[in-house]
């Protein structure tokens, strides 16, 4: 909750959260509604089959084309008109790698596979949308966290931000 509050300005239209306490995972999303202003576009979004949950930031430019392709591939009961739903249906129908090969857009996402208990974080090919991640907290409060802004990670209790001298040296040497 605090992490999502820290980035409220990125998505002032709505807040959504999903969690699986048994798996120790939670996804939160701040929404800036553009393509689908209805609740059908709310996130995090669960796939119709229940296997996948997606939190997505960005825009899929070819989502209407992908919807037509998905309609030929599988019988999908579309709930709304969002590119998020299209992205999620692609993951469900084609898997992560094949969907990412088909997608054109700018995005960062977190996809939870409840069947395999795998979290996939991804960004578009050019890295237009930010995605920060890492280990935060200490001891029993230590967790892997990710967000679209660093200030969301700072909201984690016990967040530390030490400078890694090795990484800084490599950045100064290679300029990336």
PDB file of C-alpha atoms in Angstrom:
ATOM      1  CA  UNK A   1       0.000   0.000   0.000  1.00  0.00           C
ATOM      2  CA  UNK A   2       2.721   2.491   0.973  1.00  0.00           C
ATOM      3  CA  UNK A   3       4.716   1.688  -2.148  1.00  0.00           C
ATOM      4  CA  UNK A   4       1.688   2.393  -4.369  1.00  0.00           C
ATOM      5  CA  UNK A   5       0.880   5.585  -2.452  1.00  0.00           C
ATOM      6  CA  UNK A   6       4.408   6.839  -3.148  1.00  0.00           C
ATOM      7  CA  UNK A   7       3.682   6.836  -6.899  1.00  0.00           C
ATOM      8  CA  UNK A   8       0.073   8.042  -6.816  1.00  0.00           C
ATOM      9  CA  UNK A   9       0.916  10.854  -9.244  1.00  0.00           C
ATOM     10  CA  UNK A  10       1.754   8.277 -11.946  1.00  0.00           C
ATOM     11  CA  UNK A  11      -1.752   6.815 -11.772  1.00  0.00           C
ATOM     12  CA  UNK A  12      -4.310   9.112 -10.198  1.00  0.00           C
ATOM     13  CA  UNK A  13      -7.392   7.383 -11.660  1.00  0.00           C
ATOM     14  CA  UNK A  14      -7.463   4.225  -9.530  1.00  0.00           C
ATOM     15  CA  UNK A  15      -5.600   1.882  -7.202  1.00  0.00           C
ATOM     16  CA  UNK A  16      -5.682  -1.892  -7.340  1.00  0.00           C
ATOM     17  CA  UNK A  17      -3.959  -4.640  -5.380  1.00  0.00           C
ATOM     18  CA  UNK A  18      -3.739  -8.419  -5.496  1.00  0.00           C
ATOM     19  CA  UNK A  19      -1.907 -10.831  -3.228  1.00  0.00           C
ATOM     20  CA  UNK A  20      -1.226 -14.503  -2.643  1.00  0.00           C
ATOM     21  CA  UNK A  21      -0.102 -14.818   0.987  1.00  0.00           C
ATOM     22  CA  UNK A  22       0.826 -18.503   0.578  1.00  0.00           C
ATOM     23  CA  UNK A  23       3.293 -17.623  -2.187  1.00  0.00           C
ATOM     24  CA  UNK A  24       4.436 -14.451  -0.412  1.00  0.00           C
ATOM     25  CA  UNK A  25       3.688 -12.187  -3.368  1.00  0.00           C
ATOM     26  CA  UNK A  26       1.650  -9.004  -3.749  1.00  0.00           C
ATOM     27  CA  UNK A  27       1.099  -6.758  -6.757  1.00  0.00           C
ATOM     28  CA  UNK A  28      -0.208  -3.190  -6.579  1.00  0.00           C
ATOM     29  CA  UNK A  29      -1.002  -0.824  -9.406  1.00  0.00           C
ATOM     30  CA  UNK A  30      -1.739   2.874  -9.810  1.00  0.00           C
ATOM     31  CA  UNK A  31      -3.918   3.426 -12.846  1.00  0.00           C
ATOM     32  CA  UNK A  32      -3.905   6.167 -15.437  1.00  0.00           C
ATOM     33  CA  UNK A  33      -6.862   5.073 -17.580  1.00  0.00           C
ATOM     34  CA  UNK A  34      -6.323   5.756 -21.282  1.00  0.00           C
ATOM     35  CA  UNK A  35      -7.624   2.925 -23.485  1.00  0.00           C
ATOM     36  CA  UNK A  36     -10.344   1.406 -21.316  1.00  0.00           C
ATOM     37  CA  UNK A  37     -11.856   3.713 -18.710  1.00  0.00           C
ATOM     38  CA  UNK A  38     -14.157   1.009 -17.308  1.00  0.00           C
ATOM     39  CA  UNK A  39     -13.465  -1.326 -14.365  1.00  0.00           C
ATOM     40  CA  UNK A  40     -12.713  -4.036 -16.977  1.00  0.00           C
ATOM     41  CA  UNK A  41      -9.332  -2.348 -17.468  1.00  0.00           C
ATOM     42  CA  UNK A  42      -8.421  -2.385 -13.765  1.00  0.00           C
ATOM     43  CA  UNK A  43      -5.132  -3.845 -12.582  1.00  0.00           C
ATOM     44  CA  UNK A  44      -3.591  -6.022 -11.373  1.00  0.00           C
ATOM     45  CA  UNK A  45      -5.547  -8.113 -13.848  1.00  0.00           C
ATOM     46  CA  UNK A  46      -6.124 -11.850 -13.568  1.00  0.00           C
ATOM     47  CA  UNK A  47      -6.363 -14.022 -16.670  1.00  0.00           C
ATOM     48  CA  UNK A  48      -9.673 -15.745 -17.351  1.00  0.00           C
ATOM     49  CA  UNK A  49      -8.119 -19.124 -16.545  1.00  0.00           C
ATOM     50  CA  UNK A  50      -6.750 -17.789 -13.250  1.00  0.00           C
ATOM     51  CA  UNK A  51      -3.159 -18.863 -13.889  1.00  0.00           C
ATOM     52  CA  UNK A  52      -1.648 -15.438 -14.567  1.00  0.00           C
ATOM     53  CA  UNK A  53      -1.876 -12.065 -12.825  1.00  0.00           C
ATOM     54  CA  UNK A  54      -0.462  -8.990 -14.568  1.00  0.00           C
ATOM     55  CA  UNK A  55       0.545  -5.500 -13.443  1.00  0.00           C
ATOM     56  CA  UNK A  56       1.467  -3.488 -16.520  1.00  0.00           C
ATOM     57  CA  UNK A  57       2.704   0.026 -17.232  1.00  0.00           C
ATOM     58  CA  UNK A  58       2.772   1.283 -20.787  1.00  0.00           C
ATOM     59  CA  UNK A  59       1.019   0.858 -24.093  1.00  0.00           C
ATOM     60  CA  UNK A  60       0.836  -2.015 -26.577  1.00  0.00           C
ATOM     61  CA  UNK A  61       0.583  -0.299 -29.966  1.00  0.00           C
ATOM     62  CA  UNK A  62      -0.478  -3.394 -31.903  1.00  0.00           C
ATOM     63  CA  UNK A  63      -2.962  -4.730 -29.343  1.00  0.00           C
ATOM     64  CA  UNK A  64      -5.931  -4.657 -31.757  1.00  0.00           C
ATOM     65  CA  UNK A  65      -3.964  -6.695 -34.279  1.00  0.00           C
ATOM     66  CA  UNK A  66      -2.984  -9.112 -31.488  1.00  0.00           C
ATOM     67  CA  UNK A  67      -6.640  -9.407 -30.439  1.00  0.00           C
ATOM     68  CA  UNK A  68      -7.584 -10.468 -33.961  1.00  0.00           C
ATOM     69  CA  UNK A  69      -4.763 -13.022 -33.963  1.00  0.00           C
ATOM     70  CA  UNK A  70      -5.811 -14.308 -30.528  1.00  0.00           C
ATOM     71  CA  UNK A  71      -9.440 -14.625 -31.689  1.00  0.00           C
ATOM     72  CA  UNK A  72      -8.246 -16.928 -34.488  1.00  0.00           C
ATOM     73  CA  UNK A  73      -6.067 -18.892 -32.052  1.00  0.00           C
ATOM     74  CA  UNK A  74      -8.461 -19.378 -29.137  1.00  0.00           C
ATOM     75  CA  UNK A  75     -12.001 -18.668 -27.989  1.00  0.00           C
ATOM     76  CA  UNK A  76     -11.613 -15.648 -25.714  1.00  0.00           C
ATOM     77  CA  UNK A  77     -14.423 -13.941 -23.844  1.00  0.00           C
ATOM     78  CA  UNK A  78     -13.068 -10.365 -23.812  1.00  0.00           C
ATOM     79  CA  UNK A  79     -14.159  -8.412 -20.726  1.00  0.00           C
ATOM     80  CA  UNK A  80     -13.080  -4.980 -21.969  1.00  0.00           C
ATOM     81  CA  UNK A  81     -10.989  -3.118 -24.521  1.00  0.00           C
ATOM     82  CA  UNK A  82      -7.677  -2.583 -22.731  1.00  0.00           C
ATOM     83  CA  UNK A  83      -4.257  -3.449 -24.074  1.00  0.00           C
ATOM     84  CA  UNK A  84      -3.575  -4.955 -20.629  1.00  0.00           C
ATOM     85  CA  UNK A  85      -6.198  -7.616 -21.263  1.00  0.00           C
ATOM     86  CA  UNK A  86      -4.722  -8.288 -24.700  1.00  0.00           C
ATOM     87  CA  UNK A  87      -1.212  -8.615 -23.230  1.00  0.00           C
ATOM     88  CA  UNK A  88      -2.503 -11.011 -20.557  1.00  0.00           C
ATOM     89  CA  UNK A  89      -4.441 -13.120 -23.084  1.00  0.00           C
ATOM     90  CA  UNK A  90      -1.263 -13.396 -25.153  1.00  0.00           C
ATOM     91  CA  UNK A  91       0.683 -14.720 -22.164  1.00  0.00           C
ATOM     92  CA  UNK A  92      -2.073 -17.225 -21.503  1.00  0.00           C
ATOM     93  CA  UNK A  93      -2.335 -18.396 -25.130  1.00  0.00           C
ATOM     94  CA  UNK A  94       1.266 -18.209 -26.368  1.00  0.00           C
ATOM     95  CA  UNK A  95       3.463 -18.045 -23.277  1.00  0.00           C
ATOM     96  CA  UNK A  96       5.804 -15.238 -22.243  1.00  0.00           C
ATOM     97  CA  UNK A  97       8.523 -15.457 -24.911  1.00  0.00           C
ATOM     98  CA  UNK A  98       6.184 -15.855 -27.892  1.00  0.00           C
ATOM     99  CA  UNK A  99       3.979 -13.007 -26.688  1.00  0.00           C
ATOM    100  CA  UNK A 100       6.965 -10.696 -26.251  1.00  0.00           C
ATOM    101  CA  UNK A 101       8.119 -11.511 -29.804  1.00  0.00           C
ATOM    102  CA  UNK A 102       4.712 -10.377 -31.130  1.00  0.00           C
ATOM    103  CA  UNK A 103       4.243  -7.246 -29.008  1.00  0.00           C
ATOM    104  CA  UNK A 104       5.110  -3.754 -30.239  1.00  0.00           C
ATOM    105  CA  UNK A 105       5.000  -1.027 -27.625  1.00  0.00           C
ATOM    106  CA  UNK A 106       6.552   0.651 -24.640  1.00  0.00           C
ATOM    107  CA  UNK A 107       6.031  -1.209 -21.397  1.00  0.00           C
ATOM    108  CA  UNK A 108       7.235  -2.652 -18.141  1.00  0.00           C
ATOM    109  CA  UNK A 109       5.349  -5.481 -16.476  1.00  0.00           C
ATOM    110  CA  UNK A 110       5.204  -7.972 -13.638  1.00  0.00           C
ATOM    111  CA  UNK A 111       3.561 -11.302 -14.465  1.00  0.00           C
ATOM    112  CA  UNK A 112       2.854 -13.867 -11.768  1.00  0.00           C
ATOM    113  CA  UNK A 113       2.365 -17.476 -12.895  1.00  0.00           C
ATOM    114  CA  UNK A 114       0.454 -19.121 -10.039  1.00  0.00           C
ATOM    115  CA  UNK A 115       0.847 -22.592 -11.542  1.00  0.00           C
ATOM    116  CA  UNK A 116       4.642 -22.503 -11.869  1.00  0.00           C
ATOM    117  CA  UNK A 117       5.023 -19.983  -8.997  1.00  0.00           C
ATOM    118  CA  UNK A 118       7.262 -17.828 -11.159  1.00  0.00           C
ATOM    119  CA  UNK A 119       7.448 -14.043 -11.294  1.00  0.00           C
ATOM    120  CA  UNK A 120       8.520 -12.552 -14.626  1.00  0.00           C
ATOM    121  CA  UNK A 121       9.574  -8.909 -14.821  1.00  0.00           C
ATOM    122  CA  UNK A 122      10.042  -7.445 -18.286  1.00  0.00           C
ATOM    123  CA  UNK A 123      10.479  -4.266 -20.275  1.00  0.00           C
ATOM    124  CA  UNK A 124      10.175  -3.266 -23.898  1.00  0.00           C
ATOM    125  CA  UNK A 125      13.225  -3.649 -26.140  1.00  0.00           C
ATOM    126  CA  UNK A 126      14.320  -0.019 -25.734  1.00  0.00           C
ATOM    127  CA  UNK A 127      13.614   0.271 -22.020  1.00  0.00           C
ATOM    128  CA  UNK A 128      11.257   3.239 -22.448  1.00  0.00           C
ATOM    129  CA  UNK A 129       9.297   2.415 -19.287  1.00  0.00           C
ATOM    130  CA  UNK A 130      11.247   2.285 -16.028  1.00  0.00           C
ATOM    131  CA  UNK A 131      11.509  -0.830 -13.869  1.00  0.00           C
ATOM    132  CA  UNK A 132      13.447  -0.749 -10.605  1.00  0.00           C
ATOM    133  CA  UNK A 133      14.016  -3.925  -8.623  1.00  0.00           C
ATOM    134  CA  UNK A 134      16.167  -5.406  -5.909  1.00  0.00           C
ATOM    135  CA  UNK A 135      16.355  -6.756  -2.389  1.00  0.00           C
ATOM    136  CA  UNK A 136      15.026  -4.395   0.270  1.00  0.00           C
ATOM    137  CA  UNK A 137      14.866  -4.507   4.058  1.00  0.00           C
ATOM    138  CA  UNK A 138      16.865  -6.504   6.567  1.00  0.00           C
ATOM    139  CA  UNK A 139      16.534  -9.867   8.320  1.00  0.00           C
ATOM    140  CA  UNK A 140      13.019 -11.308   8.403  1.00  0.00           C
ATOM    141  CA  UNK A 141      11.726  -8.134   6.691  1.00  0.00           C
ATOM    142  CA  UNK A 142      13.962  -8.701   3.652  1.00  0.00           C
ATOM    143  CA  UNK A 143      12.057  -9.039   0.371  1.00  0.00           C
ATOM    144  CA  UNK A 144      12.475  -8.767  -3.371  1.00  0.00           C
ATOM    145  CA  UNK A 145      10.647  -5.620  -4.522  1.00  0.00           C
ATOM    146  CA  UNK A 146      10.055  -3.871  -7.832  1.00  0.00           C
ATOM    147  CA  UNK A 147       8.376  -0.689  -8.986  1.00  0.00           C
ATOM    148  CA  UNK A 148       8.158   1.864 -11.773  1.00  0.00           C
ATOM    149  CA  UNK A 149       9.823   4.513  -9.579  1.00  0.00           C
ATOM    150  CA  UNK A 150      12.612   4.324  -7.034  1.00  0.00           C
ATOM    151  CA  UNK A 151      10.555   6.297  -4.509  1.00  0.00           C
ATOM    152  CA  UNK A 152       8.128   3.362  -4.306  1.00  0.00           C
ATOM    153  CA  UNK A 153      11.002   1.114  -3.183  1.00  0.00           C
ATOM    154  CA  UNK A 154      12.035   3.749  -0.631  1.00  0.00           C
ATOM    155  CA  UNK A 155       8.603   3.305   0.975  1.00  0.00           C
ATOM    156  CA  UNK A 156       9.549  -0.253   2.009  1.00  0.00           C
ATOM    157  CA  UNK A 157      10.271  -0.448   5.759  1.00  0.00           C
ATOM    158  CA  UNK A 158      14.014  -0.597   6.333  1.00  0.00           C
ATOM    159  CA  UNK A 159      14.899   0.355   2.763  1.00  0.00           C
ATOM    160  CA  UNK A 160      18.605   1.075   2.388  1.00  0.00           C
ATOM    161  CA  UNK A 161      20.247   2.621  -0.628  1.00  0.00           C
ATOM    162  CA  UNK A 162      24.003   2.071  -0.314  1.00  0.00           C
ATOM    163  CA  UNK A 163      26.137   2.906  -3.320  1.00  0.00           C
ATOM    164  CA  UNK A 164      27.799  -0.161  -4.845  1.00  0.00           C
ATOM    165  CA  UNK A 165      31.325   1.040  -5.536  1.00  0.00           C
ATOM    166  CA  UNK A 166      31.952  -1.763  -8.044  1.00  0.00           C
ATOM    167  CA  UNK A 167      28.865  -0.845 -10.093  1.00  0.00           C
ATOM    168  CA  UNK A 168      29.734   2.863  -9.882  1.00  0.00           C
ATOM    169  CA  UNK A 169      33.253   2.127 -11.147  1.00  0.00           C
ATOM    170  CA  UNK A 170      31.883   0.105 -14.067  1.00  0.00           C
ATOM    171  CA  UNK A 171      29.413   2.863 -14.899  1.00  0.00           C
ATOM    172  CA  UNK A 172      32.155   5.488 -14.958  1.00  0.00           C
ATOM    173  CA  UNK A 173      34.344   3.208 -17.071  1.00  0.00           C
ATOM    174  CA  UNK A 174      31.764   1.981 -19.590  1.00  0.00           C
ATOM    175  CA  UNK A 175      29.152   4.806 -19.320  1.00  0.00           C
ATOM    176  CA  UNK A 176      26.271   2.391 -18.718  1.00  0.00           C
TER     177      UNK A 176
END
